Amino acid sequence: MPLQVPVFAQAALPNGMRLVVIERRGLPLVTAMLSVQAGSLADPPGKSGLAELSFGVLGKGARRGRTTADATALAYAADALGSALEISTGAQASRLSMTVMSEHLSESLSLLADVLRAPTLPGPEINSSRLQLQQAIKQEAADPAALASQLAWRLYWGDSPPGRLSTEQTLARIKREDVQAFCREHLAPGQTTLVLAGDLDLAQGMALAERYFGSWPVPKPVSPVTAAPAKPAQVAGPQPLGPANLLIDLPGSGQSAVLLLAPFPAQLTSSDGRAQARIAALASAVLGSGYSSRANQQVRIKRGLSYGAYSSAESLPTGGLFMLSTQTKHNNAAEAAQLLHSELLGIASEAVPAEELLARQNGLLGDIARQLETTQSLASLAADQLERGEVLADLATYADQLKRVSAAQVQAFAQQYWPAAAVRMVIVADLKQAGAGLRQQYPQAQLIPAAELDLSTPNLRRSPSRLK
């Protein structure tokens, strides 16, 4: 049975705000999602975490008519509608969303509009949210998998904008004035898309959008006299840091995290770029998507070294990063790393058998099909597409494009993006528990004790004064 992709009806308000309506009748549910084109890539140098902190405090206070609602009142208002206000921040965009019964859609849009258009940004809530983010960073530093992922991101992107990760120090530099300025700059109708998925049509969606967002004014242009200095242009691509192989000694960790990283295509909106994205997705899936993927077969099924091995990738306008990872017992880390490395390089050496390629194609199509099942995932699918700068209509041809990808194209892709020289490795382990085998297998790897790590520095190490 062919993949049935719904119609993505689109419109725009006079103030520049975009509207997408995905009609899904049958259940009286609607997901309302606001996608704002501002994420961590918009963080200024030295203040990484500003976007996440700013969007996080939107739900902590807002003007509602002639009154001011605090965090408790806003949470209560969402709860009274049978929902919750969900806020998230990514690299390129941030989202606010609610899923409600159709009869409560108008009230939920009223709440979302107040939170986005009239946040109060209370100082105490900013301080509290900052502390929560700092605590989360501390927890991630003690989690081998989370730490390995952060290190991979930092190693690949370096000091380019995507590589400037938030730390306790960068968050400490952020003041309420920074949050206010960020919101003034980025919370604007021209940078916002309202996605409505569920029990309504375009005419109903347009009427609601005009009611709650039609009066949202376009920001006035800044006077040349008072304009801030021009922002420096973003670099053309990644600025890799550090060695090819990195070992982090994390005493007391329960398991070792093994992660391989390699380049991935940048976001390209041309027809050739979209075709390349389908090939890249399929190559990634062959390695680490699904129970029968190559990495999972070697690490879990055949040798029982882990509960699973997985691939992931993210593309940004200036480049992309692929990761292949697993977690295992410390004394198995060397073997697991060798297996992942062998599978990653092996995909370039010979064409993927037809049966295996078909299984991975069906797996990716199944993922898309599951995203079409709920209003929340439908809205996310549309937002994902728009945030990448792609056309919604392309979703209707996704299945056909994916099925046309050949084994030769996957092999050629791997040869171009994943040669041995481009593959790097991060292992986070309790090296005492791992034994001598890990160091013997990677004698040239750089070793950094976790207590000396500082993700904000080029050499990833804290200064001697901060170690005391």
JSON list of C-alpha atoms in Angstrom, two decimals, residues 15-130:
[
{"chain": "A", "resi": 15, "resn": "ASN", "atom": "CA", "xyz": [2.38, 40.66, 8.79]},
{"chain": "A", "resi": 16, "resn": "GLY", "atom": "CA", "xyz": [4.47, 37.84, 7.26]},
{"chain": "A", "resi": 17, "resn": "MET", "atom": "CA", "xyz": [3.54, 35.02, 9.63]},
{"chain": "A", "resi": 18, "resn": "ARG", "atom": "CA", "xyz": [3.14, 31.70, 7.82]},
{"chain": "A", "resi": 19, "resn": "LEU", "atom": "CA", "xyz": [0.31, 29.23, 8.37]},
{"chain": "A", "resi": 20, "resn": "VAL", "atom": "CA", "xyz": [0.25, 25.50, 7.62]},
{"chain": "A", "resi": 21, "resn": "VAL", "atom": "CA", "xyz": [-2.92, 23.46, 8.12]},
{"chain": "A", "resi": 22, "resn": "ILE", "atom": "CA", "xyz": [-2.94, 19.67, 7.92]},
{"chain": "A", "resi": 23, "resn": "GLU", "atom": "CA", "xyz": [-6.52, 18.49, 7.92]},
{"chain": "A", "resi": 24, "resn": "ARG", "atom": "CA", "xyz": [-7.03, 15.21, 9.77]},
{"chain": "A", "resi": 25, "resn": "ARG", "atom": "CA", "xyz": [-10.66, 14.39, 10.51]},
{"chain": "A", "resi": 26, "resn": "GLY", "atom": "CA", "xyz": [-11.93, 11.46, 12.55]},
{"chain": "A", "resi": 27, "resn": "LEU", "atom": "CA", "xyz": [-10.79, 12.51, 16.02]},
{"chain": "A", "resi": 28, "resn": "PRO", "atom": "CA", "xyz": [-11.64, 15.85, 17.66]},
{"chain": "A", "resi": 29, "resn": "LEU", "atom": "CA", "xyz": [-7.97, 16.70, 18.28]},
{"chain": "A", "resi": 30, "resn": "VAL", "atom": "CA", "xyz": [-5.71, 19.49, 17.04]},
{"chain": "A", "resi": 31, "resn": "THR", "atom": "CA", "xyz": [-2.02, 20.17, 17.62]},
{"chain": "A", "resi": 32, "resn": "ALA", "atom": "CA", "xyz": [-1.06, 23.83, 17.50]},
{"chain": "A", "resi": 33, "resn": "MET", "atom": "CA", "xyz": [2.67, 24.37, 16.99]},
{"chain": "A", "resi": 34, "resn": "LEU", "atom": "CA", "xyz": [4.58, 27.63, 16.66]},
{"chain": "A", "resi": 35, "resn": "SER", "atom": "CA", "xyz": [7.94, 27.28, 14.93]},
{"chain": "A", "resi": 36, "resn": "VAL", "atom": "CA", "xyz": [10.24, 30.28, 15.40]},
{"chain": "A", "resi": 37, "resn": "GLN", "atom": "CA", "xyz": [13.34, 30.51, 13.21]},
{"chain": "A", "resi": 38, "resn": "ALA", "atom": "CA", "xyz": [15.74, 31.08, 16.11]},
{"chain": "A", "resi": 39, "resn": "GLY", "atom": "CA", "xyz": [17.78, 28.43, 17.87]},
{"chain": "A", "resi": 40, "resn": "SER", "atom": "CA", "xyz": [21.20, 27.88, 19.35]},
{"chain": "A", "resi": 41, "resn": "LEU", "atom": "CA", "xyz": [22.90, 29.03, 16.14]},
{"chain": "A", "resi": 42, "resn": "ALA", "atom": "CA", "xyz": [21.64, 32.50, 17.02]},
{"chain": "A", "resi": 43, "resn": "ASP", "atom": "CA", "xyz": [23.56, 32.51, 20.33]},
{"chain": "A", "resi": 44, "resn": "PRO", "atom": "CA", "xyz": [26.16, 35.30, 20.41]},
{"chain": "A", "resi": 45, "resn": "PRO", "atom": "CA", "xyz": [29.79, 34.34, 21.06]},
{"chain": "A", "resi": 46, "resn": "GLY", "atom": "CA", "xyz": [30.50, 33.82, 24.75]},
{"chain": "A", "resi": 47, "resn": "LYS", "atom": "CA", "xyz": [26.81, 33.44, 25.65]},
{"chain": "A", "resi": 48, "resn": "SER", "atom": "CA", "xyz": [25.96, 29.99, 24.36]},
{"chain": "A", "resi": 49, "resn": "GLY", "atom": "CA", "xyz": [22.67, 28.82, 25.82]},
{"chain": "A", "resi": 50, "resn": "LEU", "atom": "CA", "xyz": [20.91, 32.17, 25.36]},
{"chain": "A", "resi": 51, "resn": "ALA", "atom": "CA", "xyz": [18.32, 30.82, 22.92]},
{"chain": "A", "resi": 52, "resn": "GLU", "atom": "CA", "xyz": [17.45, 27.82, 25.11]},
{"chain": "A", "resi": 53, "resn": "LEU", "atom": "CA", "xyz": [17.24, 29.99, 28.22]},
{"chain": "A", "resi": 54, "resn": "SER", "atom": "CA", "xyz": [15.15, 32.65, 26.46]},
{"chain": "A", "resi": 55, "resn": "PHE", "atom": "CA", "xyz": [12.59, 30.26, 25.03]},
{"chain": "A", "resi": 56, "resn": "GLY", "atom": "CA", "xyz": [12.50, 28.29, 28.26]},
{"chain": "A", "resi": 57, "resn": "VAL", "atom": "CA", "xyz": [11.32, 31.30, 30.25]},
{"chain": "A", "resi": 58, "resn": "LEU", "atom": "CA", "xyz": [8.57, 32.25, 27.79]},
{"chain": "A", "resi": 59, "resn": "GLY", "atom": "CA", "xyz": [6.25, 29.94, 29.70]},
{"chain": "A", "resi": 60, "resn": "LYS", "atom": "CA", "xyz": [7.20, 31.47, 33.06]},
{"chain": "A", "resi": 61, "resn": "GLY", "atom": "CA", "xyz": [5.18, 34.64, 32.75]},
{"chain": "A", "resi": 62, "resn": "ALA", "atom": "CA", "xyz": [3.03, 36.54, 30.24]},
{"chain": "A", "resi": 63, "resn": "ARG", "atom": "CA", "xyz": [0.60, 39.40, 30.01]},
{"chain": "A", "resi": 64, "resn": "ARG", "atom": "CA", "xyz": [-2.94, 38.15, 29.43]},
{"chain": "A", "resi": 65, "resn": "GLY", "atom": "CA", "xyz": [-5.28, 41.00, 28.71]},
{"chain": "A", "resi": 66, "resn": "ARG", "atom": "CA", "xyz": [-5.05, 43.45, 31.60]},
{"chain": "A", "resi": 67, "resn": "THR", "atom": "CA", "xyz": [-3.45, 40.97, 34.00]},
{"chain": "A", "resi": 68, "resn": "THR", "atom": "CA", "xyz": [-0.11, 39.24, 34.33]},
{"chain": "A", "resi": 69, "resn": "ALA", "atom": "CA", "xyz": [0.03, 35.45, 34.62]},
{"chain": "A", "resi": 70, "resn": "ASP", "atom": "CA", "xyz": [2.99, 33.82, 36.35]},
{"chain": "A", "resi": 71, "resn": "ALA", "atom": "CA", "xyz": [4.40, 30.35, 35.64]},
{"chain": "A", "resi": 72, "resn": "THR", "atom": "CA", "xyz": [1.84, 28.64, 37.86]},
{"chain": "A", "resi": 73, "resn": "ALA", "atom": "CA", "xyz": [-1.07, 30.45, 36.25]},
{"chain": "A", "resi": 74, "resn": "LEU", "atom": "CA", "xyz": [0.14, 29.61, 32.74]},
{"chain": "A", "resi": 75, "resn": "ALA", "atom": "CA", "xyz": [0.61, 25.96, 33.64]},
{"chain": "A", "resi": 76, "resn": "TYR", "atom": "CA", "xyz": [-2.84, 25.89, 35.21]},
{"chain": "A", "resi": 77, "resn": "ALA", "atom": "CA", "xyz": [-4.38, 27.48, 32.10]},
{"chain": "A", "resi": 78, "resn": "ALA", "atom": "CA", "xyz": [-2.84, 24.78, 29.88]},
{"chain": "A", "resi": 79, "resn": "ASP", "atom": "CA", "xyz": [-3.88, 22.03, 32.28]},
{"chain": "A", "resi": 80, "resn": "ALA", "atom": "CA", "xyz": [-7.44, 23.32, 32.31]},
{"chain": "A", "resi": 81, "resn": "LEU", "atom": "CA", "xyz": [-7.50, 22.75, 28.54]},
{"chain": "A", "resi": 82, "resn": "GLY", "atom": "CA", "xyz": [-6.39, 19.14, 29.02]},
{"chain": "A", "resi": 83, "resn": "SER", "atom": "CA", "xyz": [-2.91, 19.84, 27.74]},
{"chain": "A", "resi": 84, "resn": "ALA", "atom": "CA", "xyz": [0.51, 21.22, 28.62]},
{"chain": "A", "resi": 85, "resn": "LEU", "atom": "CA", "xyz": [2.64, 23.96, 27.12]},
{"chain": "A", "resi": 86, "resn": "GLU", "atom": "CA", "xyz": [5.65, 22.30, 25.48]},
{"chain": "A", "resi": 87, "resn": "ILE", "atom": "CA", "xyz": [8.70, 24.39, 24.57]},
{"chain": "A", "resi": 88, "resn": "SER", "atom": "CA", "xyz": [11.88, 23.15, 22.89]},
{"chain": "A", "resi": 89, "resn": "THR", "atom": "CA", "xyz": [14.95, 24.67, 21.27]},
{"chain": "A", "resi": 90, "resn": "GLY", "atom": "CA", "xyz": [17.04, 23.21, 18.45]},
{"chain": "A", "resi": 91, "resn": "ALA", "atom": "CA", "xyz": [19.97, 24.47, 16.43]},
{"chain": "A", "resi": 92, "resn": "GLN", "atom": "CA", "xyz": [17.96, 26.43, 13.86]},
{"chain": "A", "resi": 93, "resn": "ALA", "atom": "CA", "xyz": [14.53, 26.87, 15.38]},
{"chain": "A", "resi": 94, "resn": "SER", "atom": "CA", "xyz": [12.48, 26.68, 18.57]},
{"chain": "A", "resi": 95, "resn": "ARG", "atom": "CA", "xyz": [8.92, 25.48, 19.11]},
{"chain": "A", "resi": 96, "resn": "LEU", "atom": "CA", "xyz": [5.94, 26.06, 21.35]},
{"chain": "A", "resi": 97, "resn": "SER", "atom": "CA", "xyz": [3.07, 23.60, 21.09]},
{"chain": "A", "resi": 98, "resn": "MET", "atom": "CA", "xyz": [-0.11, 22.25, 22.62]},
{"chain": "A", "resi": 99, "resn": "THR", "atom": "CA", "xyz": [-2.43, 19.37, 21.66]},
{"chain": "A", "resi": 100, "resn": "VAL", "atom": "CA", "xyz": [-6.06, 19.87, 22.64]},
{"chain": "A", "resi": 101, "resn": "MET", "atom": "CA", "xyz": [-9.59, 18.79, 21.90]},
{"chain": "A", "resi": 102, "resn": "SER", "atom": "CA", "xyz": [-10.98, 20.73, 18.95]},
{"chain": "A", "resi": 103, "resn": "GLU", "atom": "CA", "xyz": [-13.38, 22.64, 21.17]},
{"chain": "A", "resi": 104, "resn": "HIS", "atom": "CA", "xyz": [-10.43, 24.10, 23.10]},
{"chain": "A", "resi": 105, "resn": "LEU", "atom": "CA", "xyz": [-8.31, 25.12, 20.10]},
{"chain": "A", "resi": 106, "resn": "SER", "atom": "CA", "xyz": [-9.26, 28.80, 20.26]},
{"chain": "A", "resi": 107, "resn": "GLU", "atom": "CA", "xyz": [-8.37, 29.00, 23.96]},
{"chain": "A", "resi": 108, "resn": "SER", "atom": "CA", "xyz": [-5.06, 27.20, 23.40]},
{"chain": "A", "resi": 109, "resn": "LEU", "atom": "CA", "xyz": [-4.11, 29.60, 20.61]},
{"chain": "A", "resi": 110, "resn": "SER", "atom": "CA", "xyz": [-4.95, 32.50, 22.88]},
{"chain": "A", "resi": 111, "resn": "LEU", "atom": "CA", "xyz": [-2.55, 31.08, 25.47]},
{"chain": "A", "resi": 112, "resn": "LEU", "atom": "CA", "xyz": [0.19, 30.40, 22.93]},
{"chain": "A", "resi": 113, "resn": "ALA", "atom": "CA", "xyz": [-0.16, 33.89, 21.46]},
{"chain": "A", "resi": 114, "resn": "ASP", "atom": "CA", "xyz": [0.17, 35.54, 24.87]},
{"chain": "A", "resi": 115, "resn": "VAL", "atom": "CA", "xyz": [3.23, 33.48, 25.75]},
{"chain": "A", "resi": 116, "resn": "LEU", "atom": "CA", "xyz": [4.96, 34.26, 22.46]},
{"chain": "A", "resi": 117, "resn": "ARG", "atom": "CA", "xyz": [3.86, 37.85, 21.97]},
{"chain": "A", "resi": 118, "resn": "ALA", "atom": "CA", "xyz": [3.76, 39.18, 25.52]},
{"chain": "A", "resi": 119, "resn": "PRO", "atom": "CA", "xyz": [6.24, 37.34, 27.75]},
{"chain": "A", "resi": 120, "resn": "THR", "atom": "CA", "xyz": [7.21, 39.10, 30.97]},
{"chain": "A", "resi": 121, "resn": "LEU", "atom": "CA", "xyz": [10.58, 37.33, 31.28]},
{"chain": "A", "resi": 122, "resn": "PRO", "atom": "CA", "xyz": [10.74, 37.59, 35.10]},
{"chain": "A", "resi": 123, "resn": "GLY", "atom": "CA", "xyz": [14.23, 37.94, 36.53]},
{"chain": "A", "resi": 124, "resn": "PRO", "atom": "CA", "xyz": [13.78, 35.29, 39.25]},
{"chain": "A", "resi": 125, "resn": "GLU", "atom": "CA", "xyz": [12.50, 32.78, 36.68]},
{"chain": "A", "resi": 126, "resn": "ILE", "atom": "CA", "xyz": [15.49, 33.48, 34.43]},
{"chain": "A", "resi": 127, "resn": "ASN", "atom": "CA", "xyz": [17.80, 32.80, 37.36]},
{"chain": "A", "resi": 128, "resn": "SER", "atom": "CA", "xyz": [15.94, 29.61, 38.24]},
{"chain": "A", "resi": 129, "resn": "SER", "atom": "CA", "xyz": [15.97, 28.36, 34.63]},
{"chain": "A", "resi": 130, "resn": "ARG", "atom": "CA", "xyz": [19.67, 29.15, 34.36]}
]
